[in-house]
PDB file of C-alpha atoms in Angstrom:
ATOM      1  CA  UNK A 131      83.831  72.151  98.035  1.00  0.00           C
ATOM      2  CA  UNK A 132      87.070  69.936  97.153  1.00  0.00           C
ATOM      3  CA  UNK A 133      90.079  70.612  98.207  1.00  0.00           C
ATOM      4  CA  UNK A 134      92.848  72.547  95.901  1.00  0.00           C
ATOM      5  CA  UNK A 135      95.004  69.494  94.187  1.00  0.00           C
ATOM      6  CA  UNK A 136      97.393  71.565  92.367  1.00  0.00           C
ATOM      7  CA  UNK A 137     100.794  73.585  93.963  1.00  0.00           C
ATOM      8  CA  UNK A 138      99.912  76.693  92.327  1.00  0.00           C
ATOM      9  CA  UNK A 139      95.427  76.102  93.331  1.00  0.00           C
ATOM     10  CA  UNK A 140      96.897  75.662  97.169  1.00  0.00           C
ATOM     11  CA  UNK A 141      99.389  78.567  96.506  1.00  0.00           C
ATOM     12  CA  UNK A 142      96.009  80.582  95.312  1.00  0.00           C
ATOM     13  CA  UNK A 143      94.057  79.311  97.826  1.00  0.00           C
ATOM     14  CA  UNK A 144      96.564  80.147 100.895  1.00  0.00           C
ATOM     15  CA  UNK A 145      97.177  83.841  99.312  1.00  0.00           C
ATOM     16  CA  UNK A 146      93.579  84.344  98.886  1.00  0.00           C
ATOM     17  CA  UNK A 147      90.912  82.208 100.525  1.00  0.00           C
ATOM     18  CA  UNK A 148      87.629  82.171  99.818  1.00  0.00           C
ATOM     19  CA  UNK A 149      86.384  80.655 102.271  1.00  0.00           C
ATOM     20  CA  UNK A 150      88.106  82.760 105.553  1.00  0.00           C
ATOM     21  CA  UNK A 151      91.615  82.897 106.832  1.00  0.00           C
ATOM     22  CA  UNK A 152      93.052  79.947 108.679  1.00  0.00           C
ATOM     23  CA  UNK A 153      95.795  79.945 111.003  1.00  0.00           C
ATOM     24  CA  UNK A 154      98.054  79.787 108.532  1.00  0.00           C
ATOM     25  CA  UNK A 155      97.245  81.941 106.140  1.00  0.00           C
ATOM     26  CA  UNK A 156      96.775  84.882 109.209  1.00  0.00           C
ATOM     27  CA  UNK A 157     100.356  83.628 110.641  1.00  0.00           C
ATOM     28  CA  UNK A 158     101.632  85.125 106.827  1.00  0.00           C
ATOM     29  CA  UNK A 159      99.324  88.279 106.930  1.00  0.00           C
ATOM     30  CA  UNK A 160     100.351  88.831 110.293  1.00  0.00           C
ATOM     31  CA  UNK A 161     104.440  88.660 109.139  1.00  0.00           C
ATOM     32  CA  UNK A 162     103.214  90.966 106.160  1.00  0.00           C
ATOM     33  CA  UNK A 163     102.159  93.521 108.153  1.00  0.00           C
ATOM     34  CA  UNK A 164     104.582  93.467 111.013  1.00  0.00           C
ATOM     35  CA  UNK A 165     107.452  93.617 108.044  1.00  0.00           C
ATOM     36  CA  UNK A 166     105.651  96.738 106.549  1.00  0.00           C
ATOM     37  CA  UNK A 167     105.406  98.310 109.848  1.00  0.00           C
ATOM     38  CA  UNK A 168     109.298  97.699 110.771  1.00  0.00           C
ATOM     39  CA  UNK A 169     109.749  98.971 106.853  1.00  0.00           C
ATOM     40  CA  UNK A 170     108.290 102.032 107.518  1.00  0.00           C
ATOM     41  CA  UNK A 171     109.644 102.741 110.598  1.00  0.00           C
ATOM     42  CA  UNK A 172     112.940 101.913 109.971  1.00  0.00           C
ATOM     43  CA  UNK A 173     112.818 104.078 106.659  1.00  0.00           C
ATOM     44  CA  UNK A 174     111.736 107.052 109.291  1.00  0.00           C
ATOM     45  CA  UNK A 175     114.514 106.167 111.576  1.00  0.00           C
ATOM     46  CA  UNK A 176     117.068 105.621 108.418  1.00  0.00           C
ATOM     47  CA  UNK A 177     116.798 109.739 107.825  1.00  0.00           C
ATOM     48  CA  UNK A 178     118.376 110.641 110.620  1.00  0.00           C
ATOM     49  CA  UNK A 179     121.952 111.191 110.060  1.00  0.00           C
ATOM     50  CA  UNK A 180     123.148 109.693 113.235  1.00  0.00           C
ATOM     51  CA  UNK A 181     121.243 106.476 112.819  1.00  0.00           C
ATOM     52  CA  UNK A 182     122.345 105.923 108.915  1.00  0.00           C
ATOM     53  CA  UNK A 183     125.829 106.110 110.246  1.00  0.00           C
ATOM     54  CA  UNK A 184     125.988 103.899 113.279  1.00  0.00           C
ATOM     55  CA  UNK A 185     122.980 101.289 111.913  1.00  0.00           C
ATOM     56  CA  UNK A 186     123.731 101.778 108.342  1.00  0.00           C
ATOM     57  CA  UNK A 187     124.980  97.777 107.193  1.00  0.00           C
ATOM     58  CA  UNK A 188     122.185  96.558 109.811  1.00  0.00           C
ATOM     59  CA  UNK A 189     119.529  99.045 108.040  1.00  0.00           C
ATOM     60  CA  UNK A 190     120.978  97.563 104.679  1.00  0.00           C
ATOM     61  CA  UNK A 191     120.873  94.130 106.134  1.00  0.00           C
ATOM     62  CA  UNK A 192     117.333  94.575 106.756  1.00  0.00           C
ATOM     63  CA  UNK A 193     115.982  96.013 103.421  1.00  0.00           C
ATOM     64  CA  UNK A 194     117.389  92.786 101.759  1.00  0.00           C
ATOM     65  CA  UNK A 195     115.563  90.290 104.506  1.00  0.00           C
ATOM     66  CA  UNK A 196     112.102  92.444 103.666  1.00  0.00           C
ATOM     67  CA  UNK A 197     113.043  92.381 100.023  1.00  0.00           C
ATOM     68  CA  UNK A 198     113.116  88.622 100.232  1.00  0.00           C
ATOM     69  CA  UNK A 199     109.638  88.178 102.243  1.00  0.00           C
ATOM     70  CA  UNK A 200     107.862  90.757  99.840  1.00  0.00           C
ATOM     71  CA  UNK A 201     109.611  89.488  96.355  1.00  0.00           C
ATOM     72  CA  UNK A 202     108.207  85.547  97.195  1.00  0.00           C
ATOM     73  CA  UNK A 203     104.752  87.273  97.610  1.00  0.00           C
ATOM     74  CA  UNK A 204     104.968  89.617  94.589  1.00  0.00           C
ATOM     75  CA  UNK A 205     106.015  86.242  92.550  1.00  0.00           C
ATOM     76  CA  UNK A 206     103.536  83.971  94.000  1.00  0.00           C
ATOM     77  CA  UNK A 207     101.153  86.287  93.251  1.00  0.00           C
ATOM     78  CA  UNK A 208     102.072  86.572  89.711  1.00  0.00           C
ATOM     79  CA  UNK A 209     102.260  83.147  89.797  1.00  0.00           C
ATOM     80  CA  UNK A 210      98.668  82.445  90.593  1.00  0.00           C
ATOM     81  CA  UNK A 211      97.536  84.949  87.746  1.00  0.00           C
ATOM     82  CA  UNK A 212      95.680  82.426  85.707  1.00  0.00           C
ATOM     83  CA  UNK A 213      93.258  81.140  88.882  1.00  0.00           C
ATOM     84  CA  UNK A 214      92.334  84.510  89.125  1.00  0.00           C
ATOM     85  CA  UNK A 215      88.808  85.647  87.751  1.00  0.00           C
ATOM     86  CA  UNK A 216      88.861  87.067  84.387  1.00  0.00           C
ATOM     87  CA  UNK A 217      92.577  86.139  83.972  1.00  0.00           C
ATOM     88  CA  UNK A 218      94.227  83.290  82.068  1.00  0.00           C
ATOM     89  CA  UNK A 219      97.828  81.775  81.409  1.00  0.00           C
ATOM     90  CA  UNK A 220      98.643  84.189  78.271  1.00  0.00           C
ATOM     91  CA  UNK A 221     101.490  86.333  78.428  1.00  0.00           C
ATOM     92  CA  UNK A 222      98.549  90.096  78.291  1.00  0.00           C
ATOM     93  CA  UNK A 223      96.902  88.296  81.402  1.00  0.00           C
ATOM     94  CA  UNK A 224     100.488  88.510  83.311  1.00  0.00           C
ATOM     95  CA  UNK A 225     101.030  91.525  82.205  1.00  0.00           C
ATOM     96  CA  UNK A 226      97.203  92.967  82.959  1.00  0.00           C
ATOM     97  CA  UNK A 227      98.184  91.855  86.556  1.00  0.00           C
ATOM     98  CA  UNK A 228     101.284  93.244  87.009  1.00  0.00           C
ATOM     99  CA  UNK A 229     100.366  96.428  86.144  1.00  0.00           C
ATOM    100  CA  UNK A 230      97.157  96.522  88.071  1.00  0.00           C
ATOM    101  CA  UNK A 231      97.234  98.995  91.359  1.00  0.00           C
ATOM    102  CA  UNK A 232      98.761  97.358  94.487  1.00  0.00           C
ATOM    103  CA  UNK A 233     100.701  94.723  92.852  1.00  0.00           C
ATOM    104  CA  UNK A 234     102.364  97.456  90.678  1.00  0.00           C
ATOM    105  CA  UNK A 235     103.014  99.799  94.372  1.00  0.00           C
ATOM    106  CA  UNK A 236     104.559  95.735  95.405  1.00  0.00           C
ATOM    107  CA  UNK A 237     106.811  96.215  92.485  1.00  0.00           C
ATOM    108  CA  UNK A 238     107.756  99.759  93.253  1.00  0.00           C
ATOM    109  CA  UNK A 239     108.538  98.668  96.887  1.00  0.00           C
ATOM    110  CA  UNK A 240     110.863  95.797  96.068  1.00  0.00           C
ATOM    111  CA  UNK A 241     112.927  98.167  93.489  1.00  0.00           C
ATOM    112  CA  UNK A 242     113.009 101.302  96.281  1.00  0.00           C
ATOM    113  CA  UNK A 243     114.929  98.449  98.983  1.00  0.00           C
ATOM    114  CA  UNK A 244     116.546  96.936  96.452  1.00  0.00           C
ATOM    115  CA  UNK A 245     118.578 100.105  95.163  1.00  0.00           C
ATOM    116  CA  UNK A 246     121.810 101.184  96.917  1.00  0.00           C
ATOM    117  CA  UNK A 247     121.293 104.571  98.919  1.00  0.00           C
ATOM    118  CA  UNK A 248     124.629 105.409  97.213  1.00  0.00           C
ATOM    119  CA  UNK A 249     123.103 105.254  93.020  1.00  0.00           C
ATOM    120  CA  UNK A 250     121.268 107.940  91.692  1.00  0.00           C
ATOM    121  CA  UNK A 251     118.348 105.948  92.381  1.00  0.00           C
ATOM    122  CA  UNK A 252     118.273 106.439  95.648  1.00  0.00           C
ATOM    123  CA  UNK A 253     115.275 108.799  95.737  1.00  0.00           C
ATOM    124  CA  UNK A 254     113.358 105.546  95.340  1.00  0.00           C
ATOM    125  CA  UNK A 255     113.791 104.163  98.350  1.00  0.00           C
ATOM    126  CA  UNK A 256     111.309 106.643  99.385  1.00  0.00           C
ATOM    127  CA  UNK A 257     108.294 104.391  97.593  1.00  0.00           C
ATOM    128  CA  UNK A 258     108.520 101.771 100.136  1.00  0.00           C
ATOM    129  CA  UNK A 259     106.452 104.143 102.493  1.00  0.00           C
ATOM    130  CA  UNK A 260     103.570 103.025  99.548  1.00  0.00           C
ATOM    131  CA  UNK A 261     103.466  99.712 101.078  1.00  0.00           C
ATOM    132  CA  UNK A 262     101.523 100.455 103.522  1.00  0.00           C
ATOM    133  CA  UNK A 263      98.745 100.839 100.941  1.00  0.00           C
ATOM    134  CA  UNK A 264      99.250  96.858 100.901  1.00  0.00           C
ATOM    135  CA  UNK A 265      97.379  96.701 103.999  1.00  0.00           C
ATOM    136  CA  UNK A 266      94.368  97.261 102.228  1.00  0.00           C
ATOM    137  CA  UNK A 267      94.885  93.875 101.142  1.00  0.00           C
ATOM    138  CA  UNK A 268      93.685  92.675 104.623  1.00  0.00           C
ATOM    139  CA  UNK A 269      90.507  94.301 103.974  1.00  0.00           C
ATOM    140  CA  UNK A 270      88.974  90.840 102.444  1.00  0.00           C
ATOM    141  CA  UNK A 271      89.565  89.641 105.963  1.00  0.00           C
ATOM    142  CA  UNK A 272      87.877  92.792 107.865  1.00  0.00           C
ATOM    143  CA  UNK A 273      84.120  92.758 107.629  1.00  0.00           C
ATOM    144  CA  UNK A 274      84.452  96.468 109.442  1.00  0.00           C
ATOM    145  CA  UNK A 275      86.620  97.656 105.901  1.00  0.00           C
ATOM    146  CA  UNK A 276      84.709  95.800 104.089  1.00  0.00           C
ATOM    147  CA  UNK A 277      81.393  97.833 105.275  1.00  0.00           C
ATOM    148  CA  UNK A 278      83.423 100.800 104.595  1.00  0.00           C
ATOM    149  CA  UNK A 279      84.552  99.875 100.960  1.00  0.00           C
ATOM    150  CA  UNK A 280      80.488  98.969 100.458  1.00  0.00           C
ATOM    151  CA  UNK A 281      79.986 102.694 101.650  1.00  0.00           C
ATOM    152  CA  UNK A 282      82.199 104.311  99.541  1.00  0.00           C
ATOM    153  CA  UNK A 283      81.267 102.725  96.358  1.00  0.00           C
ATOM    154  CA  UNK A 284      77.518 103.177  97.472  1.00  0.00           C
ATOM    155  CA  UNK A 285      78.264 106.992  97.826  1.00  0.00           C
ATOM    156  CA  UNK A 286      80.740 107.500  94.767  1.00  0.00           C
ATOM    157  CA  UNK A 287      78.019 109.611  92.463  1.00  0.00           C
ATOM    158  CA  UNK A 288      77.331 111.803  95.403  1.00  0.00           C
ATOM    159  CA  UNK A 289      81.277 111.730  96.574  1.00  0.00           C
ATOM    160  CA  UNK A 290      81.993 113.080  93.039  1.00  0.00           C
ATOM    161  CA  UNK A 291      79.554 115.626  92.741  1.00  0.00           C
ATOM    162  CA  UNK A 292      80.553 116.930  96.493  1.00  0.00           C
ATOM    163  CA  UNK A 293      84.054 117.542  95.103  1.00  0.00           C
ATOM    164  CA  UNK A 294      82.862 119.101  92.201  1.00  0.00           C
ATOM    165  CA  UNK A 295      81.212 121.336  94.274  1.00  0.00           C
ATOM    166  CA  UNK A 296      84.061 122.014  95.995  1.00  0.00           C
ATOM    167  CA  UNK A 297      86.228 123.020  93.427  1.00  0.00           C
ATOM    168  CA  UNK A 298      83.475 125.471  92.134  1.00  0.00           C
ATOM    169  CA  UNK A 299      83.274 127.183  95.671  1.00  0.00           C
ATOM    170  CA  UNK A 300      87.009 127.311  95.826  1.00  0.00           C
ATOM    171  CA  UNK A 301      87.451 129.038  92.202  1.00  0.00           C
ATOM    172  CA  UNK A 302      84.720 131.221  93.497  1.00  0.00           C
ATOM    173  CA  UNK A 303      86.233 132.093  96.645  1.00  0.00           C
ATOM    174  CA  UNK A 304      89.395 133.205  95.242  1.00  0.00           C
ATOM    175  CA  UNK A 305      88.200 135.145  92.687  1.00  0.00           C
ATOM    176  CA  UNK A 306      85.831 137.268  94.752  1.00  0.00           C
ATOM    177  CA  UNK A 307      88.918 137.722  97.239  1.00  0.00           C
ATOM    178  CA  UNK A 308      91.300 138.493  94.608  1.00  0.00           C
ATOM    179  CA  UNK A 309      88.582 141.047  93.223  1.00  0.00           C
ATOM    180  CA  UNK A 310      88.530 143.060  96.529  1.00  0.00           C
ATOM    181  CA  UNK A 311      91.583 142.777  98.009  1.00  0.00           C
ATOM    182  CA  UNK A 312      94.202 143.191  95.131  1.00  0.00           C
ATOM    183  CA  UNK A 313      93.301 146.508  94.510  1.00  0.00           C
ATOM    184  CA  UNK A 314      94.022 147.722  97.936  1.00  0.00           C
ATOM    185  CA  UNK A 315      97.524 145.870  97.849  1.00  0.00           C
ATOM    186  CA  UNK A 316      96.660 143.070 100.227  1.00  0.00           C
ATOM    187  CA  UNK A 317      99.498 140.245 100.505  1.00  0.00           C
ATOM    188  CA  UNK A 318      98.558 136.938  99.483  1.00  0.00           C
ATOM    189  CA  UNK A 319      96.034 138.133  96.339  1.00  0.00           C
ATOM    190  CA  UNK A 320      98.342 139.211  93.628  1.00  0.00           C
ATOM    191  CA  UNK A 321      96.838 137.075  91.390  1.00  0.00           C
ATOM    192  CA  UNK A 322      93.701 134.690  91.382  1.00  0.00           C
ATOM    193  CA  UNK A 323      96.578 131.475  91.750  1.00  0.00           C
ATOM    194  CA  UNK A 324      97.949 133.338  94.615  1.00  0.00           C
ATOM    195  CA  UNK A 325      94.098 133.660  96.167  1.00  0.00           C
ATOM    196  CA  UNK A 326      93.355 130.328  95.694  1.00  0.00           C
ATOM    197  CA  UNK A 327      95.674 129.112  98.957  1.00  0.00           C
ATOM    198  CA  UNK A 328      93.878 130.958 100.712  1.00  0.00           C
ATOM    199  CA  UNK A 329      90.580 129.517  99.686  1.00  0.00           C
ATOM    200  CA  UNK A 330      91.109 126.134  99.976  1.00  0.00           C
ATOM    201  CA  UNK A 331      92.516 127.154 103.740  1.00  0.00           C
ATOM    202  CA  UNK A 332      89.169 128.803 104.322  1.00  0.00           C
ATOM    203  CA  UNK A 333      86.431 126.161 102.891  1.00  0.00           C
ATOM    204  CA  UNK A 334      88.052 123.104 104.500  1.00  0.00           C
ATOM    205  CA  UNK A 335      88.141 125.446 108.255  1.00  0.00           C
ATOM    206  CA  UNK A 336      92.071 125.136 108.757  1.00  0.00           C
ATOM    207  CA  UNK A 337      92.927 129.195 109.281  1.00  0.00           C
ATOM    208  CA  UNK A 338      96.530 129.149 109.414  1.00  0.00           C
ATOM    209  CA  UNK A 339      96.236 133.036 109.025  1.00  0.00           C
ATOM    210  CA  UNK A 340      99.233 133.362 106.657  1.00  0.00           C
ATOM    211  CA  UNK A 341      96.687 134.801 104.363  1.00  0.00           C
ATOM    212  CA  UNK A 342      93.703 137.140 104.912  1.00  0.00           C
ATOM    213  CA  UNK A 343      91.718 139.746 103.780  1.00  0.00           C
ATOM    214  CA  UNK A 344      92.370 143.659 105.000  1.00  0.00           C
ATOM    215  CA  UNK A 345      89.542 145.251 103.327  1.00  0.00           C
ATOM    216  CA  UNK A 346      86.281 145.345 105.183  1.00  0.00           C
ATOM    217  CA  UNK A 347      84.398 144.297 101.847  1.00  0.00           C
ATOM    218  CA  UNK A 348      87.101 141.577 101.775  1.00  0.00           C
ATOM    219  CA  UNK A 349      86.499 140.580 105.739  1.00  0.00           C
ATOM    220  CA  UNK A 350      82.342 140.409 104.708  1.00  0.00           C
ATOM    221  CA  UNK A 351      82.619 138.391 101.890  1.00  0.00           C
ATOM    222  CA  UNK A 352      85.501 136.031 103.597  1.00  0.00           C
ATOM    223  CA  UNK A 353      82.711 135.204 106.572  1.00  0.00           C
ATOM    224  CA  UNK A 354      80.449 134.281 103.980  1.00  0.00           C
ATOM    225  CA  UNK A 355      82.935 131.823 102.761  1.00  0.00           C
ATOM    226  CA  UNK A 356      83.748 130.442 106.458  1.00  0.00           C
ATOM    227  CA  UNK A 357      79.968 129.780 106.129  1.00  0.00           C
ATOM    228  CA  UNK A 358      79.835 127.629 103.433  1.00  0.00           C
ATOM    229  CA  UNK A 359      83.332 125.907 104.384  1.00  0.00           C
ATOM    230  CA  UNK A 360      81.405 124.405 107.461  1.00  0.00           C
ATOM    231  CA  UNK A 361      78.710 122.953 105.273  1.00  0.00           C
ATOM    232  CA  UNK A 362      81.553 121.643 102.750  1.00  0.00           C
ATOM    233  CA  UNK A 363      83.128 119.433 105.463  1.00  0.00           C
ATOM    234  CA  UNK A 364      79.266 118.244 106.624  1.00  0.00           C
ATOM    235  CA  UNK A 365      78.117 117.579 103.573  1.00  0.00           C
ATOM    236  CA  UNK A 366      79.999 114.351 102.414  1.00  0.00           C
ATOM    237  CA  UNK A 367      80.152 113.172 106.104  1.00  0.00           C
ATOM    238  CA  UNK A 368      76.565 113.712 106.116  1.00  0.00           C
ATOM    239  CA  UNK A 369      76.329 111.329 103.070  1.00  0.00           C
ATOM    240  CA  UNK A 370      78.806 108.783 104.453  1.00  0.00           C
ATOM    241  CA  UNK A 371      76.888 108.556 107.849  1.00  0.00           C
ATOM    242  CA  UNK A 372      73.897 108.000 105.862  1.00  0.00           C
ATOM    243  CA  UNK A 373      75.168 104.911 103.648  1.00  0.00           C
ATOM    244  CA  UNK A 374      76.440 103.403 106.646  1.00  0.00           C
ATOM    245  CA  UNK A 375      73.384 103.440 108.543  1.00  0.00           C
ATOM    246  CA  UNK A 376      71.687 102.044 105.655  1.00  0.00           C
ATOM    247  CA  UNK A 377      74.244  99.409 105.142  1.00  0.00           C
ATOM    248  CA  UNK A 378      73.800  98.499 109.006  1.00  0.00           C
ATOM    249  CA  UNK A 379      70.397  98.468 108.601  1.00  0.00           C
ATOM    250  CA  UNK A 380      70.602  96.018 105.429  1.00  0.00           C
ATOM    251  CA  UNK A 381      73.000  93.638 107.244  1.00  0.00           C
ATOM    252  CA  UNK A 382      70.298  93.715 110.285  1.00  0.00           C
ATOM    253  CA  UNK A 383      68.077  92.384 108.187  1.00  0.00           C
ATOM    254  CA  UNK A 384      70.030  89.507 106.586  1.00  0.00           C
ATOM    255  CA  UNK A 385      71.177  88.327 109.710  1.00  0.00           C
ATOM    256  CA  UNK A 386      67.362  88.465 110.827  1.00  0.00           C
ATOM    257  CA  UNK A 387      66.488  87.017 107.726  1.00  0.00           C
ATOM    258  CA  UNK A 388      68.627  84.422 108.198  1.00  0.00           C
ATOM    259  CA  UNK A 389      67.657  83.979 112.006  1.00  0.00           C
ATOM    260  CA  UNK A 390      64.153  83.127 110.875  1.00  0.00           C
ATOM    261  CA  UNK A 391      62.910  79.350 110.207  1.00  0.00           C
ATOM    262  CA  UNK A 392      62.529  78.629 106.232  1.00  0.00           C
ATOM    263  CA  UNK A 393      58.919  77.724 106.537  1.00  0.00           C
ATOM    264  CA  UNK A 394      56.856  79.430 108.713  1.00  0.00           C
ATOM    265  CA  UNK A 395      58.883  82.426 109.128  1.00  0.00           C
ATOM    266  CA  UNK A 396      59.171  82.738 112.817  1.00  0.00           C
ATOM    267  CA  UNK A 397      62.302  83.297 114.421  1.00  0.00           C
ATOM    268  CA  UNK A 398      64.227  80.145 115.541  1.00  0.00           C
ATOM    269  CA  UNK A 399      64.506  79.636 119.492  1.00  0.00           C
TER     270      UNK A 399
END
């Protein structure tokens, strides 16, 4: 494989290797994520009155420095559009980029520490806490989030019709409850709207007891619920534990497969 010849193939090449991260390239990812972790914790710290007043210019100071780092990634990014599969040089492709997920949340980020805390923008500042979904970035590096991305889109079908599920059992919930209890006056089931924070409480197994049924009809048909609430939160982690123990079991065999000498087949010493 030749080597990139171009500025903008290196530039491509050092923001998104093919062929594994060198030193270099995980010196940058490394600055990346230690600047999104200072980001978000000095955003945390930045809330506290005391802190805005007496750190205020060095909190400042600091969203311009991170704005800096992040704004020559966003741009060499954008930059490398046309190298990227299923891109080209046209103005749409740029565009088709931009827009896309995490370089759009990259965006968002540079415009929340770019804006004064003292405009009526400042509520913005607020979406740099979304780049920590830039992390997921790493992921090409991570074989371990790599297996779980694998899993995921393995499992989506079943994922979907879980939730589905869910959302049936939840309607369900709350309208039994709201059947039984309203009429004997029981706070929290007014109305079906009203009942349904108390369902989704129920079926995922949380019980913060704000809510709950005075009726012995009601208290029946709630444990019923509690029943199927515990198979609601084992049935998709049932699936997931599946897929990866299949994936596991696939990868086992490549790396056996691969293990194994080309022509007779036997395993190499």
């Amino acid at each position: 494989m030749s080597a990139p010849t171009t500025f903008r193939a290196k530039l491509y090449s050092f923001l998104d290797p093919s062929d594994g991260a060198g030193p270099a390239e995980r010196l940058f990812n490394a600055l990346l994520v230690t600047l999104i972790l200072l980001t978000i914790a000095v955003t945390i710290a930045g809330t506290v009155p005391e802190v805005q007043r007496e750190y205020g210019r060095a909190i400042r100071l600091f969203d311009y420095v991170c704005a800096f780092v992040f704004g020559l990634e966003y741009l060499g990014r954008l930059y490398v559009t046309p190298l990227r599969p299923g891109f080209d040089g046209t103005p749409r492709s740029y565009l088709r980029y931009a827009t896309s997920p995490l370089p759009l949340i990259d965006l968002l980020v540079l415009v929340s520490l770019l804006v004064p805390a003292t405009t009526a923008m400042a509520s913005l500042r607020g979406l740099r806490l979304l780049k920590l979904l830039s992390l997921l970035k790493l992921g090409r590096y991570s074989d371990s989030l790599q297996l779980i991305g694998r899993v995921i889109r393995q499992r989506t079908g079943e994922l979907i019709s879980t939730v589905l599920i869910v959302l049936v059992l939840v309607f369900i919930a709350a309208s039994l409850l709201y059947q039984v209890e309203s009429s004997a006056g029981t706070k929290g089931f007014e109305s079906i709207p009203q009942a349904l924070w108390w369902a989704v409480v129920t079926l995922t197994t949380t019980g913060y007891g704000d809510v709950y049924p005075a009726t012995p009809l009601g208290k029946a048909a709630a444990g019923l619920i509690m029943l199927f609430g515990v198979g609601m939160v084992a049935l998709p982690a049932g699936m997931i534990a599946s897929g990866f123990a299949e994936e596991l079991s696939r990868l086992r065999q490549q790396e056996t497969a691969a293990a194994c000498c080309p022509h007779c087949g036997k395993a190499l010493e």
